[in-house]
Amino acid sequence: MSTKQFGKTKAGTRVTMHDVAARAGVSQMTVSRVMRDAGAISPEVRKKVVKAAAEIGYVHNRLAGGMRTTTTPLVGVVVPTLQNRVFTEVLTGISDALATQGIRPVFGVSEYSLEAEEALVLDFLSWRPRGLVLAGLEHTDTVRQMIAAADIRVSEVMDMDGDPIMASFGVSQAEAGRDMARHMLDRGYRRIAYAASQGGRDKRAGKRFEAFAAVIRDAGGQIVDDITAEDPSSLVLGRQLTGTLLARSCPDAIYFSNDDLAGGGLMHCLAEGISVPKDVALAGFNGLSFLEALPQRITTTATPRYEIGRDAALFVADPSRPAPDGGRQDFGTRLIVGNTT
Amino acid sequence: MSTKQFGKTKAGTRVTMHDVAARAGVSQMTVSRVMRDAGAISPEVRKKVVKAAAEIGYVHNRLAGGMRTTTTPLVGVVVPTLQNRVFTEVLTGISDALATQGIRPVFGVSEYSLEAEEALVLDFLSWRPRGLVLAGLEHTDTVRQMIAAADIRVSEVMDMDGDPIMASFGVSQAEAGRDMARHMLDRGYRRIAYAASQGGRDKRAGKRFEAFAAVIRDAGGQIVDDITAEDPSSLVLGRQLTGTLLARSCPDAIYFSNDDLAGGGLMHCLAEGISVPKDVALAGFNGLSFLEALPQRITTTATPRYEIGRDAALFVADPSRPAPDGGRQDFGTRLIVGNTT
């Protein structure tokens, strides 16, 4: 059988759900349920229907249904980057939650640019998606106008410090920064350096550092140095930045904008024989699981990334789900004290 | 203005492309080009059109166009996991390449299960996508039948060792395994252990190890131990597996199925004061950039992940692009000799 003949009956007409039902020995309603991923279907029946459809070349068209209902079972997701595990974990939570609702994520990467986010939102809205998931609370005015016009649900993930469009799911970045500052002060550190990446475009890292620095200064401590690389975060970058900071300003502690950079800092110290925390203390942000594998446990702040993605996705996927109180669902952060501070 | 009134003109009718053109002071064709992301448009004109559309609440409907042309500018992508950088880099290549064609990726995660891949393909085909990108060359018969019936382009990424449905983009896993085996033999290692993850569901890792082991045995070497964890790969898992292998079978070298595991192996040795490669040699696979940050450079095999994703995406996105010769585009691998072997 050639590909061209596939998907046609012997009489040459397009195969229909009716043909699938006949071949699988089930009702047309059952075929429809399997194809729409709706209602409870036993795995055996599902397998029988999918096999029958494949054998006779039936392909369901969900877009036809999408046109009728004015939205499609797609959710547009804009992530700032795929280069660190934070957003791949958020994305996993989103993908898993949407799968339970028969909805798929369409995604794009903004590289922390609000203009790139705007272009993606324009494109996503043309699909009439069920909703959008955006990162952070900062967006262009045009994005806000487009979303208001489209009249769909939008979740904003990761940040609590600002006003959400509709519903935000995340943590207070400022509170996380203050917690870490208090911990460093408790341990007696007073000359603290800061290392970040992405040319300062990561607004959430900026909010953490601002709150962190205020607490340090209020207590009579000093931010002795502060370096922000243009490049994305990586262990390699963290290693380089640490070398630079230690050489030029002798801090007694370094606060990194995330765990990738902090991990690189520890690698620098291991390679150079610098004792942590005796010679310099190190702290990160996120509580990524790779930290558990390092020879020393880095002090950090844990964030529930998978859960944030999951709940944000459920809000846009299910119109009957109420918005969180005050438009904000604060997942809270947890200071993890390792042996690097 | 309330959300409800947005997207309607004063007379209460739905706003059209014509209204956007009038407000932006450009032709309707220009508005259409901007909305379809087609043709050369200056950034200034683009901005003017997008702003005008947002202000009057115009949302373009690409699905209507999709219905007419029988496929939509979406490409379905099935990745086995988002838990390691390999597939996030492939995905970045896919996303970047599709963006140049005005196409977006819809994606799902199979967790290395062919049944999960089948469910995702069934769902993706209901969108009438431009094409699909799948990982590896192993798929269920039902997936093959569904793809034949849908008559769309499919790229398979990462593997060369088998028959592609239409076009495969990747590297020879077997050749990579043989290269590493020859290197280990050259360095004098004869008692070699192997560590892997994902319960053996990663077929590509299996092909590498099989070819690796054959070369080692042919040369009179021994695979003294071989451990495959159920869990996904991580530094933490690599650290655990290394502890187990060293304790129970004293290998003189360990070949890991990827760099995450190998990196964990190095962390174990650093933490326990085990000298690498004097006490034990370590080698990984992929050439991930985080290796450059570690105190010792791990020997590995580099794979061009971004380029594989990019070319695979361009093949499905652009129907005028010919398939690679023989249906296979082999990107080749490169042995990177560090100081752990």
XYZ file of C-alpha atoms in Angstrom:
682
model
C 0.000 0.000 0.000
C 1.502 3.349 -0.950
C 1.340 6.389 1.275
C -0.926 8.151 -1.167
C -3.664 5.503 -0.939
C -3.405 5.452 2.815
C -6.212 7.222 4.652
C -8.768 6.383 1.964
C -11.273 3.530 1.964
C -11.426 1.061 -0.931
C -14.027 3.273 -2.563
C -11.531 6.140 -2.426
C -13.399 8.253 0.115
C -11.720 9.739 3.195
C -11.882 7.411 6.210
C -14.010 8.622 9.106
C -14.459 8.010 12.807
C -17.276 5.664 11.809
C -14.805 3.429 9.931
C -12.503 3.355 12.959
C -15.407 2.423 15.247
C -16.439 -0.420 12.921
C -12.921 -1.820 12.712
C -12.254 -1.552 16.456
C -15.695 -2.930 17.338
C -16.576 0.016 19.580
C -19.038 2.904 19.395
C -18.270 6.091 17.510
C -18.558 7.974 20.821
C -15.754 5.833 22.233
C -13.549 6.636 19.236
C -14.322 10.323 19.695
C -13.439 10.140 23.398
C -10.109 8.463 22.676
C -9.267 11.000 19.978
C -10.153 13.954 22.194
C -8.422 12.339 25.195
C -11.658 12.990 27.113
C -13.475 10.839 29.663
C -12.371 7.576 31.255
C -11.235 4.982 28.707
C -9.573 1.699 29.647
C -6.018 1.250 28.325
C -7.143 -1.841 26.346
C -9.949 0.000 24.543
C -7.677 2.963 23.910
C -5.032 0.705 22.371
C -7.624 -1.049 20.176
C -8.956 2.263 18.848
C -5.513 3.772 18.203
C -4.396 0.602 16.424
C -7.521 0.502 14.243
C -7.124 4.180 13.363
C -3.476 3.676 12.433
C -4.261 0.612 10.307
C -6.842 2.359 8.162
C -5.048 5.701 8.205
C -7.529 7.786 10.169
C -6.135 11.081 11.509
C -8.326 13.052 13.856
C -8.582 16.795 13.238
C -8.706 18.697 16.501
C -8.401 22.036 14.793
C -11.909 21.678 13.377
C -13.142 21.408 16.959
C -10.853 24.281 17.883
C -12.490 26.544 15.316
C -15.935 25.876 16.719
C -15.001 26.518 20.315
C -12.942 29.644 19.473
C -9.947 28.434 21.480
C -7.691 25.448 20.857
C -6.335 23.036 23.465
C -2.902 24.630 23.225
C -1.189 26.797 25.823
C 1.566 29.209 24.787
C 4.591 29.211 27.085
C 7.383 31.798 26.985
C 10.517 30.773 28.885
C 13.522 33.096 29.225
C 16.042 30.310 28.573
C 16.472 26.558 28.257
C 20.124 26.838 29.300
C 19.558 26.178 32.973
C 17.509 23.624 34.821
C 15.252 26.147 36.488
C 13.063 26.655 33.456
C 13.291 23.091 32.202
C 11.852 22.045 35.579
C 9.098 24.677 35.354
C 8.410 23.433 31.818
C 8.219 19.830 33.014
C 5.611 20.865 35.600
C 3.667 22.728 32.905
C 3.874 19.849 30.431
C 2.782 17.236 33.002
C -0.151 19.331 34.235
C -1.389 20.178 30.740
C -1.172 16.509 29.719
C -3.763 15.671 32.387
C -6.141 18.094 30.621
C -5.425 16.880 27.076
C -3.629 20.150 26.323
C -0.162 20.655 24.810
C 2.347 23.444 25.365
C 3.602 25.502 22.417
C 6.735 27.239 23.484
C 9.267 29.895 22.663
C 12.457 31.220 24.251
C 12.806 34.963 24.959
C 16.464 35.047 26.108
C 15.302 37.475 28.825
C 14.226 40.060 26.208
C 10.811 41.710 26.671
C 10.734 42.531 22.943
C 11.259 38.864 22.067
C 8.475 37.978 24.512
C 6.195 40.445 22.726
C 6.858 38.824 19.341
C 6.134 35.381 20.807
C 2.879 36.495 22.445
C 1.714 38.051 19.165
C 2.371 34.758 17.435
C 0.840 32.571 20.149
C -2.385 34.584 20.237
C -2.901 33.887 16.554
C -3.417 30.219 17.538
C -6.313 31.178 19.788
C -4.671 29.264 22.641
C -6.484 28.291 25.814
C -4.081 30.551 27.674
C -0.512 31.731 28.174
C 2.206 31.149 30.743
C 4.774 33.957 30.959
C 7.857 34.334 33.157
C 7.994 37.200 35.630
C 5.812 40.263 36.075
C 7.573 42.636 33.671
C 6.074 42.872 30.169
C 5.721 45.521 27.470
C 2.535 47.624 27.353
C 1.771 46.029 23.994
C 1.824 42.557 25.563
C -0.622 43.748 28.244
C -2.938 45.225 25.610
C -2.836 42.124 23.421
C -3.687 39.892 26.366
C -6.587 42.113 27.434
C -7.917 42.019 23.869
C -7.619 38.249 23.592
C -9.603 37.739 26.799
C -7.787 34.535 27.802
C -6.185 33.279 30.987
C -2.561 34.149 31.715
C -0.292 32.831 34.455
C 2.932 34.584 35.378
C 5.543 32.361 36.984
C 8.452 32.770 39.426
C 7.867 36.238 40.869
C 5.615 37.685 43.619
C 7.087 41.179 43.873
C 4.807 43.262 41.650
C 1.301 43.254 40.181
C 0.188 40.244 38.158
C -1.943 40.606 35.022
C -4.290 37.970 36.372
C -2.527 35.368 38.515
C 1.093 34.899 39.557
C 2.688 31.704 40.830
C 6.099 31.956 42.407
C 8.115 33.158 45.323
C 9.023 36.525 46.790
C 12.436 37.188 45.327
C 13.004 40.061 47.762
C 12.210 37.870 50.772
C 14.653 35.225 49.503
C 17.377 37.880 49.224
C 16.697 39.189 52.736
C 16.794 35.650 54.225
C 20.200 35.004 52.703
C 21.514 38.380 53.890
C 20.449 37.646 57.475
C 22.128 34.229 57.300
C 25.403 35.733 56.066
C 25.320 38.398 58.784
C 24.653 35.692 61.425
C 27.763 33.874 60.247
C 29.794 37.046 60.634
C 30.402 37.935 56.977
C 30.652 41.690 56.377
C 32.583 42.132 53.091
C 30.328 40.567 50.499
C 30.616 40.387 46.715
C 27.846 39.597 44.230
C 28.096 37.754 40.901
C 25.351 37.594 38.262
C 24.826 36.878 34.565
C 22.558 37.714 31.603
C 23.635 41.376 31.616
C 21.139 42.198 34.365
C 18.143 41.243 32.199
C 17.003 38.704 34.799
C 14.713 41.059 36.742
C 14.110 38.487 39.471
C 17.812 38.170 40.269
C 17.934 41.974 40.407
C 15.111 42.105 42.972
C 16.837 39.500 45.153
C 20.125 41.344 45.128
C 18.571 44.731 45.863
C 16.789 43.361 48.947
C 19.901 41.394 49.965
C 22.160 44.447 49.698
C 19.766 46.643 51.706
C 19.818 44.234 54.676
C 23.621 43.875 54.528
C 24.137 47.654 54.463
C 21.567 48.313 57.206
C 23.575 45.999 59.451
C 26.820 47.840 58.720
C 28.106 45.331 56.160
C 29.494 46.210 52.743
C 28.888 45.081 49.182
C 32.570 45.249 48.270
C 32.174 44.173 44.646
C 29.426 43.396 42.179
C 29.942 41.838 38.768
C 27.325 41.033 36.112
C 28.459 39.141 33.019
C 26.678 39.442 29.674
C 26.739 35.653 29.149
C 24.102 33.168 30.308
C 24.731 31.385 33.599
C 26.950 28.326 33.641
C 29.452 26.573 35.874
C 32.184 27.839 33.566
C 31.062 31.452 33.957
C 30.795 31.060 37.750
C 34.339 29.783 37.871
C 35.615 32.783 35.870
C 33.677 35.383 37.873
C 34.901 33.918 41.150
C 38.505 34.171 40.006
C 37.956 37.820 39.099
C 36.190 38.743 42.357
C 38.725 37.028 44.622
C 41.645 38.653 42.815
C 40.332 42.197 42.819
C 38.383 42.708 46.046
C 39.072 39.950 48.609
C 35.465 39.446 49.760
C 34.807 37.181 52.742
C 31.672 35.849 51.037
C 30.222 35.735 47.501
C 26.465 35.725 46.825
C 25.755 34.299 43.362
C 22.547 34.961 41.439
C 22.054 31.205 41.019
C 23.416 27.736 41.748
C 25.162 27.280 38.395
C 27.376 30.265 39.145
C 27.857 29.198 42.785
C 28.797 25.674 41.682
C 31.386 27.171 39.341
C 32.680 29.216 42.277
C 33.200 26.050 44.302
C 35.001 24.429 41.336
C 37.356 27.415 41.174
C 38.143 27.089 44.875
C 38.689 23.311 44.622
C 40.992 23.717 41.633
C 42.988 26.543 43.261
C 43.194 25.048 46.744
C 41.115 27.846 48.285
C 39.415 26.693 51.491
C 35.632 27.182 51.640
C 34.237 28.772 53.811
C 37.473 29.627 55.701
C 38.984 31.711 52.877
C 35.693 32.662 51.242
C 32.043 31.697 51.781
C 29.764 30.874 48.819
C 25.972 30.909 48.413
C 23.648 30.357 45.458
C 19.943 30.377 44.659
C 17.407 27.719 43.544
C 18.431 24.545 45.353
C 19.132 22.619 42.136
C 19.636 18.915 42.715
C 23.131 18.814 41.185
C 24.419 20.608 44.295
C 23.957 17.363 46.232
C 26.679 15.758 44.115
C 29.371 18.358 44.792
C 32.175 17.633 47.288
C 30.800 20.403 49.541
C 27.161 21.327 50.044
C 26.594 24.890 48.859
C 24.289 27.112 50.917
C 21.324 28.125 48.763
C 17.612 28.950 48.698
C 15.243 26.217 47.494
C 12.380 27.113 45.138
C 9.585 24.672 44.166
C 9.977 25.001 40.393
C 8.012 21.942 39.269
C 5.054 22.860 41.496
C 5.060 26.468 40.272
C 4.872 25.282 36.644
C 2.188 22.745 37.476
C -0.169 25.132 39.279
C 0.376 27.928 36.746
C -0.553 25.533 33.937
C -3.644 24.217 35.712
C -4.933 27.770 36.163
C -4.798 28.524 32.431
C -5.934 25.054 31.356
C -9.053 24.823 33.479
C -11.412 27.816 33.268
C -13.351 26.564 36.298
C -10.286 26.828 38.526
C -10.439 30.029 40.594
C -7.555 32.502 40.628
C -5.437 32.368 43.793
C -6.362 34.861 46.560
C -5.281 38.355 45.594
C -4.011 36.990 42.275
C -0.908 35.568 43.957
C 0.093 32.052 44.937
C 3.246 32.329 47.019
C 5.068 28.991 47.209
C 7.620 30.255 49.712
C 11.352 29.653 49.715
C 13.508 27.656 52.101
C 17.061 28.514 53.112
C 19.299 25.440 52.804
C 22.376 25.893 54.947
C 25.239 23.830 53.538
C 28.885 23.892 54.590
C 30.073 26.718 52.335
C 28.925 29.542 54.655
C -12.398 50.364 28.695
C -13.372 46.921 29.965
C -11.925 43.729 28.567
C -15.277 42.773 27.132
C -15.500 45.838 24.871
C -11.931 45.372 23.720
C -11.537 43.950 20.228
C -14.722 45.593 18.972
C -15.039 48.852 17.055
C -17.305 51.640 18.330
C -20.116 50.212 16.232
C -19.673 46.912 18.075
C -18.367 44.900 15.128
C -15.237 42.751 15.320
C -12.072 44.668 14.371
C -10.372 43.544 11.178
C -7.001 43.750 9.482
C -8.432 46.711 7.584
C -8.895 48.643 10.856
C -5.308 47.877 11.871
C -4.016 49.064 8.478
C -5.971 52.314 8.776
C -4.705 53.022 12.281
C -1.075 52.157 11.481
C -1.176 54.050 8.182
C 0.034 51.067 6.142
C -1.514 48.762 3.561
C -3.591 45.756 4.519
C -0.993 43.559 2.781
C 1.666 44.911 5.138
C -0.497 44.084 8.156
C -1.036 40.594 6.783
C 2.713 40.132 6.260
C 3.495 41.199 9.821
C 0.819 38.911 11.240
C 1.997 35.934 9.207
C 5.656 36.769 9.918
C 6.202 36.529 6.154
C 8.332 38.657 3.839
C 10.800 41.400 4.709
C 9.329 44.031 7.043
C 11.376 46.778 8.675
C 11.455 46.694 12.492
C 9.825 50.172 12.597
C 6.870 49.158 10.430
C 6.506 45.921 12.346
C 6.404 47.795 15.656
C 3.834 50.276 14.313
C 1.535 47.487 13.120
C 1.822 45.431 16.317
C 1.164 48.525 18.433
C -1.884 49.509 16.365
C -3.259 45.962 16.550
C -2.782 45.867 20.318
C -4.429 49.265 20.795
C -7.609 48.342 18.972
C -7.598 44.741 20.141
C -7.031 42.938 16.854
C -5.942 39.304 17.181
C -4.893 37.514 14.034
C -6.256 34.003 13.521
C -3.657 31.759 11.956
C -5.764 28.674 12.410
C -8.194 29.877 9.754
C -5.264 29.899 7.336
C -4.201 26.540 8.726
C -7.561 25.005 7.886
C -7.348 26.103 4.274
C -3.835 24.837 3.703
C -4.488 21.500 5.491
C -1.393 21.846 7.671
C -0.622 24.396 10.376
C 2.704 26.138 11.011
C 3.326 23.956 14.044
C 5.875 21.168 14.380
C 5.387 18.428 16.976
C 8.522 17.531 18.931
C 8.879 14.493 21.198
C 11.882 14.632 23.529
C 12.757 11.747 25.864
C 13.558 14.055 28.792
C 14.141 17.660 29.803
C 16.288 16.544 32.749
C 19.606 16.802 30.973
C 21.104 19.429 28.745
C 21.383 17.198 25.721
C 17.754 17.529 24.750
C 17.364 21.117 25.891
C 20.191 21.960 23.461
C 18.540 19.960 20.661
C 15.295 21.776 21.490
C 17.025 25.162 21.355
C 18.329 24.316 17.864
C 14.831 23.232 16.817
C 13.178 26.329 18.292
C 15.687 28.737 16.694
C 15.429 27.095 13.259
C 11.620 26.980 13.285
C 11.470 30.646 14.344
C 13.228 31.598 11.085
C 10.322 29.940 9.239
C 7.532 31.457 11.339
C 6.805 28.034 12.840
C 6.486 27.085 16.517
C 7.299 23.810 18.258
C 4.610 21.963 20.214
C 6.313 19.518 22.480
C 5.896 16.560 24.765
C 8.176 14.443 26.947
C 8.228 10.642 26.518
C 10.502 9.710 29.461
C 12.141 7.210 27.078
C 8.863 5.262 26.703
C 7.810 4.248 23.171
C 4.196 3.973 24.354
C 4.275 7.550 25.642
C 5.759 8.616 22.296
C 2.866 6.896 20.526
C 0.282 8.800 22.586
C 2.064 12.090 21.835
C 2.258 11.409 18.090
C -1.457 10.562 18.001
C -2.192 13.868 19.676
C 0.214 15.924 17.552
C -1.182 14.576 14.289
C -4.622 15.857 15.244
C -3.163 19.383 14.887
C -2.253 18.702 11.261
C 1.295 19.863 12.002
C 3.800 20.741 9.303
C 5.873 17.819 10.542
C 7.309 15.926 13.496
C 10.707 15.617 15.142
C 11.226 12.367 17.060
C 14.215 11.107 19.049
C 15.983 7.967 17.895
C 15.066 5.349 15.313
C 12.985 3.028 17.500
C 9.212 3.555 17.373
C 6.087 1.413 17.689
C 4.487 -0.004 14.521
C 1.451 2.151 15.257
C 3.589 5.300 15.183
C 5.001 4.249 11.801
C 1.505 3.608 10.422
C 0.130 6.899 11.727
C 2.988 8.840 10.156
C 2.568 7.094 6.808
C -1.145 7.921 6.887
C -0.580 11.562 7.762
C 1.804 12.009 4.828
C 3.966 14.646 6.562
C 7.680 15.131 7.046
C 9.412 13.490 10.001
C 12.956 13.966 11.264
C 14.556 11.516 13.666
C 17.345 12.960 15.780
C 20.501 11.671 17.515
C 20.962 8.220 15.985
C 22.452 6.871 12.716
C 22.500 3.162 13.520
C 19.276 1.874 11.956
C 16.740 2.751 9.263
C 15.088 6.165 9.377
C 11.402 6.645 8.512
C 12.376 9.487 6.200
C 15.454 11.390 7.386
C 17.723 11.003 10.403
C 20.051 13.632 11.837
C 22.609 12.521 14.353
C 25.744 10.569 14.998
C 26.756 6.923 14.858
C 26.433 5.813 18.445
C 28.310 2.586 17.704
C 31.239 4.461 16.165
C 31.411 6.737 19.220
C 31.560 3.678 21.487
C 34.311 2.062 19.399
C 36.394 5.284 19.419
C 36.277 5.466 23.195
C 37.159 1.772 23.531
C 40.253 2.204 21.330
C 41.312 5.232 23.393
C 40.992 3.302 26.665
C 42.952 0.376 25.240
C 45.675 2.774 24.024
C 46.000 4.119 27.553
C 46.433 0.587 28.871
C 43.105 0.096 30.658
C 41.913 -3.523 30.618
C 39.450 -3.880 33.539
C 36.603 -1.591 32.605
C 33.253 -0.970 34.287
C 30.173 0.672 32.741
C 27.554 2.857 34.426
C 24.225 3.886 32.880
C 20.784 5.175 33.842
C 17.130 5.195 32.727
C 16.791 1.426 33.241
C 18.315 0.738 29.817
C 15.486 2.529 27.978
C 17.982 4.870 26.308
C 18.543 2.764 23.172
C 21.360 5.014 21.953
C 23.400 4.505 25.117
C 22.835 0.765 24.680
C 24.220 0.842 21.125
C 27.321 2.745 22.268
C 28.053 0.329 25.066
C 27.539 -2.761 22.921
C 30.048 -1.504 20.327
C 32.421 -0.329 23.084
C 32.347 -3.691 24.864
C 32.959 -5.637 21.634
C 36.178 -3.697 20.917
C 37.395 -4.060 24.522
C 36.778 -7.830 24.530
C 38.304 -8.350 21.068
C 41.501 -6.779 22.394
C 41.569 -9.088 25.406
C 40.135 -6.552 27.860
C 37.293 -7.215 30.278
C 34.028 -5.525 31.175
C 34.403 -6.270 34.880
C 31.140 -4.666 35.978
C 28.091 -3.055 34.454
C 25.422 -1.179 36.379
C 22.247 0.458 35.042
C 20.146 2.492 37.464
C 16.397 2.984 37.005
C 16.676 6.718 37.745
C 17.330 9.492 35.222
C 20.922 10.665 34.828
C 22.303 13.211 37.258
C 25.539 14.135 38.981
C 24.089 12.689 42.178
C 23.379 9.337 40.525
C 26.858 9.266 38.938
C 28.410 9.814 42.329
C 26.416 6.923 43.844
C 27.107 4.499 40.989
C 30.822 5.249 41.108
C 30.946 4.468 44.822
C 29.214 1.148 44.172
C 31.441 0.154 41.227
C 34.717 1.033 42.967
C 33.727 -0.866 46.105
C 32.609 -4.050 44.434
C 34.816 -4.613 41.386
C 37.946 -2.413 41.439
C 37.883 -1.381 37.760
C 40.851 0.548 36.356
C 38.463 2.667 34.258
C 34.743 3.531 34.236
C 32.843 4.359 31.023
C 29.697 6.340 31.821
C 26.709 6.561 29.482
C 26.884 10.367 29.674
C 28.683 13.382 31.113
C 26.270 13.939 34.008
C 27.136 10.509 35.380
C 30.855 10.967 34.641
C 30.841 14.364 36.368
C 29.272 12.723 39.415
C 32.022 10.098 39.260
C 34.672 12.808 39.419
C 32.864 14.430 42.379
C 32.927 11.096 44.215
C 36.671 10.761 43.630
C 37.345 14.368 44.720
C 35.295 13.929 47.883
C 36.926 10.577 48.754
C 40.499 11.529 47.863
C 40.669 9.004 45.015
C 43.268 10.023 42.423
C 42.038 10.262 38.820
C 43.253 8.696 36.531
C 45.922 6.983 38.707
C 43.429 5.051 40.857
C 40.630 4.977 38.308
C 40.073 6.542 34.867
C 36.735 8.177 33.964
C 35.076 8.915 30.615
C 31.670 10.299 29.622
C 29.681 11.091 26.504
C 28.305 14.309 24.924
C 30.933 16.954 25.622
C 28.574 19.127 27.692
C 30.000 22.552 28.443
C 29.786 22.187 32.237
C 32.738 19.779 32.044
C 34.989 22.763 31.352
C 34.267 24.087 34.839
C 35.299 20.950 36.724
C 38.692 20.794 38.488
C 39.774 18.054 36.042
C 38.820 17.790 32.374
C 36.848 14.590 31.813
C 37.546 12.597 28.644
C 34.363 12.469 26.565
C 32.885 12.386 23.057
C 31.511 15.657 21.681
C 28.196 15.655 19.786
C 26.821 18.699 17.892
C 23.420 18.810 19.581
C 22.308 22.308 18.593
C 23.188 21.684 14.926
C 21.359 18.343 14.910
C 18.188 20.019 16.215
C 18.531 22.894 13.773
C 18.931 20.780 10.637
C 16.245 18.302 11.691
C 13.810 21.185 12.179
C 14.654 22.822 8.851
C 13.946 19.547 7.036
C 10.412 19.293 8.426
C 9.709 23.034 8.228
C 10.645 23.566 4.607
C 9.068 21.139 2.120
C 11.446 22.323 -0.612
C 14.488 21.169 1.363
C 15.714 17.812 0.049
C 16.240 14.848 2.356
C 19.897 14.144 3.167
C 21.642 11.525 0.979
C 20.446 8.050 1.859
C 18.086 9.591 4.428
C 20.965 10.147 6.865
C 22.884 13.235 7.891
C 25.820 12.086 10.005
C 27.258 14.955 12.053
C 30.190 12.904 13.311
C 31.570 12.769 16.832
C 34.871 13.968 18.205
C 36.845 12.324 21.001
C 37.916 14.928 23.576
C 40.851 13.611 25.576
C 40.923 15.254 28.992
C 43.104 14.361 31.961
C 40.872 11.691 33.511
C 42.094 8.852 31.236
